[in-house]
């Protein structure tokens, strides 16, 4: 091991300069100690309301990791397109990132896996599911807009799962809200308990830089949006008159006051609380200017968790267990239009996933072998022999997998915690070409397995209803059914306010029996066969809840997650 360490250290610069992918592969081969491999992994997601700067921040992080070389590429939109997957034609047509992709790189010996999530709100369900595979998240907030709707929803999901969160307040080069007001807003609207680890010196036109509370230094900002010159000055004695010389008199006194207020109002950073999801550190910066990003990344690799234990229905599974287990959190269809296969994204939870080794597909109770599992480096994917907890493996799939499926070395484990949320839109789906009924059913089935939308089958007449988070999904489904399955469909409005999962389904309960009889018209089964009540208005939902108090109506398909 020591020999390998020396070898990799000596050759690192060489590999690093020549070809970063070579280096990555080299590092992968030689750092073989299982415990070290787990410890050095950081698998996380970046979440935000669209336009807050998620793509820009992702790009800057990739730049730090040397995974891409092009600076300023977001400006001309080049990286923006490739930093997010655009495998599906419809995605290219619309310029919206429908997919969730994996971007991996190495930074200071840590293997960073960023699970990218679609920003478009119509694909929020995809993002929710990705959150089941991350060990922590970074929440990006626009300094001028503050907490926005999509951020609220996503953070709520993270809170439900106690996912450690770091908040990055972005666009400090622009005029925005007062830092304290913003921290208040984050606490109030997102229900977080924040502690700033950096604090801005000025803002917008007067933005001078940041005081890094975590590292105790001043990070001076000068430059413009094209070229940022960043100077870091170690500074732990804020009372020193040097501060005036560095940032000027009024900024110095304002900073002192602000930091006094910070230490008076906010708790000191506590890593344990952060890891439990009870405290959220906050950083300020400007992703576009690459300002405050290094600080964020450096702190992130120090405090963010390596792969966490995960709860299966049967037991808690530790990442350090020898036997492999993992679960499917995303299925990506037809990445290559010439080959009609799908790619199932598996998060490795425990043990190592090895190429050509048979693994148990628990739901099918069947052993499967994979000859070409993919790993992801930056924007590339390549065949990998061994993957460790925290890693994402892409498996070619001909229809074996559903979202939520578990693969193991042999143990019958079922990972839970990929809940469905109530869709926002509901429409009947009709077959528009009677000769293609089989194709239509197969298409609907497979698209639902991928989690593109939710299918509800009405109890009364067996009609199929498609529920989606955004109206755009209906066009995606129609397009894909036609181009991938040769089937045609039409939609018909079905006014539903919310889908609620019914619990418990207890036939011995008279109230439940009456509920079923009276509400028959509004009852359906979801894809897993669970009973769902489709309330047509907030009023009817409220009345139903009052009338049948022993029948619980839940807004997610699972009682509890994680
Ligand atoms: P998203 O993925 O969260 O949707 O946001 P994205 O990174 O695409 O950023 C949205 C817009 O905000 C982009 O401008 C981007 O350049 C800008 N932006 C990101 N970070 C900062 C920052 O720190 N300061 C300032 N001033 N702007 C920032 P755009 O004009 O919509 O797109 P583009 O033409 O620049 O790509």
Coordinates of N, CA and C in Angstrom, one line a residue, residues 83-87 91 97-103 114-119 123-131 134 329-332 335 345 376 392:
X83 N -22.7 20.2 -19.2 CA -22.6 19.9 -17.8 C -23.9 19.2 -17.3
X84 N -24.9 19.4 -18.0 CA -26.1 18.7 -17.7 C -26.4 17.7 -18.9
X85 N -27.0 16.6 -18.6 CA -27.2 15.7 -19.7 C -28.1 16.2 -20.8
X86 N -27.9 15.9 -22.0 CA -28.8 16.3 -23.0 C -28.9 15.1 -24.0
X87 N -29.1 14.0 -23.5 CA -29.1 12.8 -24.3 C -30.4 12.7 -25.1
X91 N -35.0 17.0 -25.2 CA -34.2 17.8 -24.3 C -33.4 18.9 -25.1
X97 N -32.8 20.8 -19.3 CA -32.2 19.6 -18.8 C -33.2 18.7 -18.1
X98 N -33.6 17.7 -18.9 CA -34.6 16.8 -18.3 C -34.0 15.8 -17.4
X99 N -32.7 15.5 -17.7 CA -32.1 14.4 -17.0 C -31.3 14.8 -15.8
X100 N -31.0 13.9 -15.0 CA -30.1 14.0 -13.9 C -28.9 13.3 -14.2
X101 N -27.7 14.0 -14.2 CA -26.5 13.3 -14.5 C -25.6 13.3 -13.4
X102 N -24.5 12.6 -13.5 CA -23.5 12.5 -12.4 C -22.2 13.1 -12.9
X103 N -21.6 14.0 -12.1 CA -20.4 14.6 -12.5 C -19.4 14.3 -11.4
X114 N -21.0 14.7 -7.9 CA -22.1 15.6 -7.9 C -23.3 15.0 -8.7
X115 N -24.4 14.8 -8.0 CA -25.6 14.3 -8.7 C -26.3 15.6 -9.2
X116 N -26.2 15.8 -10.5 CA -26.9 17.0 -11.0 C -28.4 16.8 -11.1
X117 N -29.1 17.9 -10.9 CA -30.6 17.7 -10.9 C -31.2 18.7 -11.9
X118 N -32.2 18.3 -12.5 CA -32.8 19.3 -13.5 C -33.4 20.5 -12.7
X119 N -33.1 21.7 -13.3 CA -33.6 22.9 -12.6 C -35.1 23.1 -12.9
X123 N -39.7 19.1 -13.7 CA -39.0 17.8 -13.5 C -38.6 17.6 -12.0
X124 N -39.3 18.3 -11.2 CA -39.0 18.3 -9.7 C -39.0 16.9 -9.2
X125 N -39.8 16.0 -9.7 CA -39.9 14.7 -9.1 C -38.6 14.0 -9.3
X126 N -38.0 14.2 -10.4 CA -36.6 13.6 -10.7 C -35.6 14.1 -9.7
X127 N -35.7 15.4 -9.3 CA -34.8 15.9 -8.3 C -35.1 15.3 -7.0
X128 N -36.4 15.1 -6.6 CA -36.8 14.5 -5.3 C -36.1 13.1 -5.2
X129 N -36.2 12.4 -6.3 CA -35.7 11.0 -6.3 C -34.1 11.0 -6.1
X130 N -33.5 12.0 -6.8 CA -32.1 12.1 -6.7 C -31.6 12.3 -5.3
X131 N -32.5 13.0 -4.6 CA -32.1 13.4 -3.2 C -32.1 12.1 -2.3
X134 N -28.2 11.1 -2.4 CA -27.1 12.0 -2.0 C -26.8 11.8 -0.5
X329 N -31.9 4.7 -8.4 CA -32.6 6.0 -8.1 C -33.0 6.7 -9.4
X330 N -32.5 6.2 -10.5 CA -32.9 6.9 -11.7 C -32.7 5.9 -12.9
X331 N -33.6 6.1 -13.8 CA -33.5 5.3 -15.1 C -33.5 6.3 -16.2
X332 N -32.5 6.2 -17.1 CA -32.4 7.1 -18.2 C -32.6 6.3 -19.5
X335 N -30.4 6.5 -24.2 CA -29.4 7.6 -24.2 C -28.8 7.6 -25.6
X345 N -29.3 4.0 -13.0 CA -28.3 4.6 -12.1 C -28.4 4.0 -10.7
X376 N -18.8 7.5 -13.9 CA -18.9 8.8 -14.5 C -17.7 9.7 -14.0
X392 N -21.8 6.2 -8.1 CA -22.9 5.9 -8.9 C -22.5 5.1 -10.1

